[in-house]
PDB file of C-alpha atoms in Angstrom:
ATOM      1  CA  MET A 195       1.341 -16.428 -18.088  1.00  0.00           C
ATOM      2  CA  THR A 196       1.956 -18.344 -21.289  1.00  0.00           C
ATOM      3  CA  VAL A 197       1.619 -16.571 -24.621  1.00  0.00           C
ATOM      4  CA  ALA A 198       1.510 -18.728 -27.739  1.00  0.00           C
ATOM      5  CA  SER A 199       1.067 -17.470 -31.299  1.00  0.00           C
ATOM      6  CA  GLY A 200       1.295 -20.814 -33.059  1.00  0.00           C
ATOM      7  CA  LYS A 201       4.964 -20.527 -34.013  1.00  0.00           C
ATOM      8  CA  LYS A 202       6.427 -19.193 -30.793  1.00  0.00           C
ATOM      9  CA  ARG A 203       5.720 -19.781 -27.154  1.00  0.00           C
ATOM     10  CA  ALA A 204       6.818 -17.478 -24.339  1.00  0.00           C
ATOM     11  CA  VAL A 205       6.281 -17.638 -20.613  1.00  0.00           C
ATOM     12  CA  LEU A 206       5.934 -14.204 -19.012  1.00  0.00           C
ATOM     13  CA  ALA A 207       5.941 -13.250 -15.349  1.00  0.00           C
ATOM     14  CA  ARG A 208       2.867 -11.412 -14.162  1.00  0.00           C
ATOM     15  CA  HIS A 209       3.112  -9.394 -10.965  1.00  0.00           C
ATOM     16  CA  VAL A 210      -0.173  -9.131  -9.117  1.00  0.00           C
ATOM     17  CA  ARG A 211      -0.646  -6.461  -6.476  1.00  0.00           C
ATOM     18  CA  ASN A 212      -3.384  -4.785  -4.528  1.00  0.00           C
ATOM     19  CA  ARG A 213      -3.720  -1.563  -6.518  1.00  0.00           C
ATOM     20  CA  ARG A 214      -5.525   0.347  -3.766  1.00  0.00           C
ATOM     21  CA  LEU A 215      -2.883  -0.541  -1.194  1.00  0.00           C
ATOM     22  CA  TYR A 216      -0.127   0.372  -3.651  1.00  0.00           C
ATOM     23  CA  ASP A 217      -1.762   3.760  -4.335  1.00  0.00           C
ATOM     24  CA  ALA A 218      -2.276   4.432  -0.627  1.00  0.00           C
ATOM     25  CA  ILE A 219       1.378   3.715   0.170  1.00  0.00           C
ATOM     26  CA  ASP A 220       2.443   5.816  -2.813  1.00  0.00           C
ATOM     27  CA  HIS A 221       0.394   8.791  -1.532  1.00  0.00           C
ATOM     28  CA  TRP A 222       1.678   8.227   1.992  1.00  0.00           C
ATOM     29  CA  GLY A 223       5.284   8.347   0.811  1.00  0.00           C
ATOM     30  CA  PHE A 224       4.673  11.398  -1.373  1.00  0.00           C
ATOM     31  CA  SER A 225       3.013  13.362   1.419  1.00  0.00           C
ATOM     32  CA  ALA A 226       5.775  12.336   3.836  1.00  0.00           C
ATOM     33  CA  LEU A 227       8.313  14.071   1.576  1.00  0.00           C
ATOM     34  CA  SER A 228       7.016  17.523   2.510  1.00  0.00           C
ATOM     35  CA  ALA A 229       6.006  16.677   6.086  1.00  0.00           C
ATOM     36  CA  SER A 230       9.132  14.919   7.357  1.00  0.00           C
ATOM     37  CA  SER A 231      12.756  15.954   6.953  1.00  0.00           C
ATOM     38  CA  ARG A 232      13.898  12.372   7.653  1.00  0.00           C
ATOM     39  CA  ALA A 233      11.631  11.033   4.909  1.00  0.00           C
ATOM     40  CA  ARG A 234      13.023  13.664   2.535  1.00  0.00           C
ATOM     41  CA  GLU A 235      16.565  12.689   3.527  1.00  0.00           C
ATOM     42  CA  PHE A 236      15.827   8.984   2.853  1.00  0.00           C
ATOM     43  CA  TYR A 237      14.238   9.857  -0.514  1.00  0.00           C
ATOM     44  CA  ASP A 238      17.226  12.032  -1.504  1.00  0.00           C
ATOM     45  CA  GLN A 239      19.646   9.236  -0.565  1.00  0.00           C
ATOM     46  CA  ARG A 240      17.741   6.838  -2.809  1.00  0.00           C
ATOM     47  CA  ARG A 241      17.803   9.357  -5.661  1.00  0.00           C
ATOM     48  CA  ASP A 242      21.542   9.901  -5.179  1.00  0.00           C
ATOM     49  CA  ILE A 243      22.278   6.198  -5.623  1.00  0.00           C
ATOM     50  CA  GLY A 244      20.401   6.215  -8.935  1.00  0.00           C
ATOM     51  CA  ASP A 245      16.775   5.370  -8.178  1.00  0.00           C
ATOM     52  CA  LEU A 246      14.146   7.043 -10.323  1.00  0.00           C
ATOM     53  CA  HIS A 247      11.390   9.073  -8.650  1.00  0.00           C
ATOM     54  CA  HIS A 248       8.880   6.230  -8.357  1.00  0.00           C
ATOM     55  CA  GLN A 249      11.543   3.758  -7.269  1.00  0.00           C
ATOM     56  CA  ALA A 250      12.673   6.080  -4.483  1.00  0.00           C
ATOM     57  CA  LEU A 251       9.062   6.800  -3.537  1.00  0.00           C
ATOM     58  CA  ARG A 252       8.274   3.074  -3.395  1.00  0.00           C
ATOM     59  CA  ALA A 253      11.349   2.497  -1.215  1.00  0.00           C
ATOM     60  CA  LEU A 254      10.189   5.294   1.113  1.00  0.00           C
ATOM     61  CA  GLY A 255       6.682   3.809   1.262  1.00  0.00           C
ATOM     62  CA  ASN A 256       8.107   0.362   2.040  1.00  0.00           C
ATOM     63  CA  ARG A 257      10.197   1.873   4.827  1.00  0.00           C
ATOM     64  CA  LEU A 258       7.145   3.615   6.299  1.00  0.00           C
ATOM     65  CA  VAL A 259       5.167   0.360   6.200  1.00  0.00           C
ATOM     66  CA  GLY A 260       8.063  -1.408   7.931  1.00  0.00           C
ATOM     67  CA  ILE A 261       8.138   1.229  10.666  1.00  0.00           C
ATOM     68  CA  LEU A 262       4.362   0.974  11.138  1.00  0.00           C
ATOM     69  CA  HIS A 263       4.535  -2.828  11.234  1.00  0.00           C
ATOM     70  CA  GLY A 264       7.261  -2.768  13.868  1.00  0.00           C
ATOM     71  CA  TYR A 265       5.340  -0.251  15.934  1.00  0.00           C
ATOM     72  CA  LEU A 266       2.118  -2.243  15.832  1.00  0.00           C
ATOM     73  CA  ARG A 267       3.871  -5.543  16.482  1.00  0.00           C
ATOM     74  CA  HIS A 268       5.847  -4.313  19.481  1.00  0.00           C
ATOM     75  CA  ALA A 269       3.422  -1.767  20.937  1.00  0.00           C
ATOM     76  CA  PRO A 270       3.007  -1.997  24.723  1.00  0.00           C
ATOM     77  CA  PRO A 271      -0.204  -3.739  25.833  1.00  0.00           C
ATOM     78  CA  GLY A 272      -3.115  -1.344  26.095  1.00  0.00           C
ATOM     79  CA  LEU A 273      -1.563   1.373  23.943  1.00  0.00           C
ATOM     80  CA  LEU A 274      -3.911   0.719  21.036  1.00  0.00           C
ATOM     81  CA  ASP A 275      -7.018   0.397  23.228  1.00  0.00           C
ATOM     82  CA  ASP A 276      -7.659   4.143  23.080  1.00  0.00           C
ATOM     83  CA  LEU A 277      -8.319   4.091  19.337  1.00  0.00           C
ATOM     84  CA  PRO A 278     -11.902   4.939  18.332  1.00  0.00           C
ATOM     85  CA  LYS A 279     -14.203   1.939  18.246  1.00  0.00           C
ATOM     86  CA  ILE A 280     -16.008   1.007  15.047  1.00  0.00           C
ATOM     87  CA  HIS A 281     -19.782   1.027  15.428  1.00  0.00           C
ATOM     88  CA  ARG A 282     -20.677  -2.307  13.948  1.00  0.00           C
ATOM     89  CA  SER A 283     -24.351  -1.464  13.560  1.00  0.00           C
ATOM     90  CA  THR A 284     -23.546   1.228  10.978  1.00  0.00           C
ATOM     91  CA  GLU A 285     -20.272   0.074   9.415  1.00  0.00           C
ATOM     92  CA  VAL A 286     -20.834  -3.607   8.638  1.00  0.00           C
ATOM     93  CA  PRO A 287     -23.854  -3.254   6.299  1.00  0.00           C
ATOM     94  CA  VAL A 288     -22.076  -0.546   4.321  1.00  0.00           C
ATOM     95  CA  LEU A 289     -18.914  -2.636   4.096  1.00  0.00           C
ATOM     96  CA  SER A 290     -20.780  -5.764   3.047  1.00  0.00           C
ATOM     97  CA  PHE A 291     -22.629  -3.758   0.366  1.00  0.00           C
ATOM     98  CA  VAL A 292     -19.328  -2.442  -1.022  1.00  0.00           C
ATOM     99  CA  VAL A 293     -17.774  -5.912  -0.988  1.00  0.00           C
ATOM    100  CA  ARG A 294     -20.781  -7.379  -2.783  1.00  0.00           C
ATOM    101  CA  GLN A 295     -20.606  -4.673  -5.455  1.00  0.00           C
ATOM    102  CA  ARG A 296     -16.843  -5.129  -5.949  1.00  0.00           C
ATOM    103  CA  VAL A 297     -16.987  -8.908  -6.131  1.00  0.00           C
ATOM    104  CA  GLY A 298     -20.072  -8.935  -8.319  1.00  0.00           C
ATOM    105  CA  TYR A 299     -22.687 -10.312  -5.921  1.00  0.00           C
ATOM    106  CA  GLY A 300     -26.010  -8.649  -5.221  1.00  0.00           C
ATOM    107  CA  ARG A 301     -26.487  -7.017  -8.594  1.00  0.00           C
ATOM    108  CA  GLY A 302     -29.913  -6.821  -9.953  1.00  0.00           C
TER     109      GLY A 302
END
């Protein structure tokens, strides 16, 4: 992003992220602290090397996402078939309504 006042000109970096995903991973990491001794151990290690609370929590969340990604990528065939099915007749109209409201379509 370029900021210019007339006399000075500066180019700043702008980090864009999915705020909902960030918040979900943050909550996941925070709840894992009390539920898992290994997550608490990882968090404490990060704090011991000098990370602040949110830095250590973000590192824990990133580790959990990495574990989930590896599990889903290398899951045996058929293991995920037992998950509940989404009923498209009820879920899709609700989802499309939410998307339209978020994006700005369908108002009025």
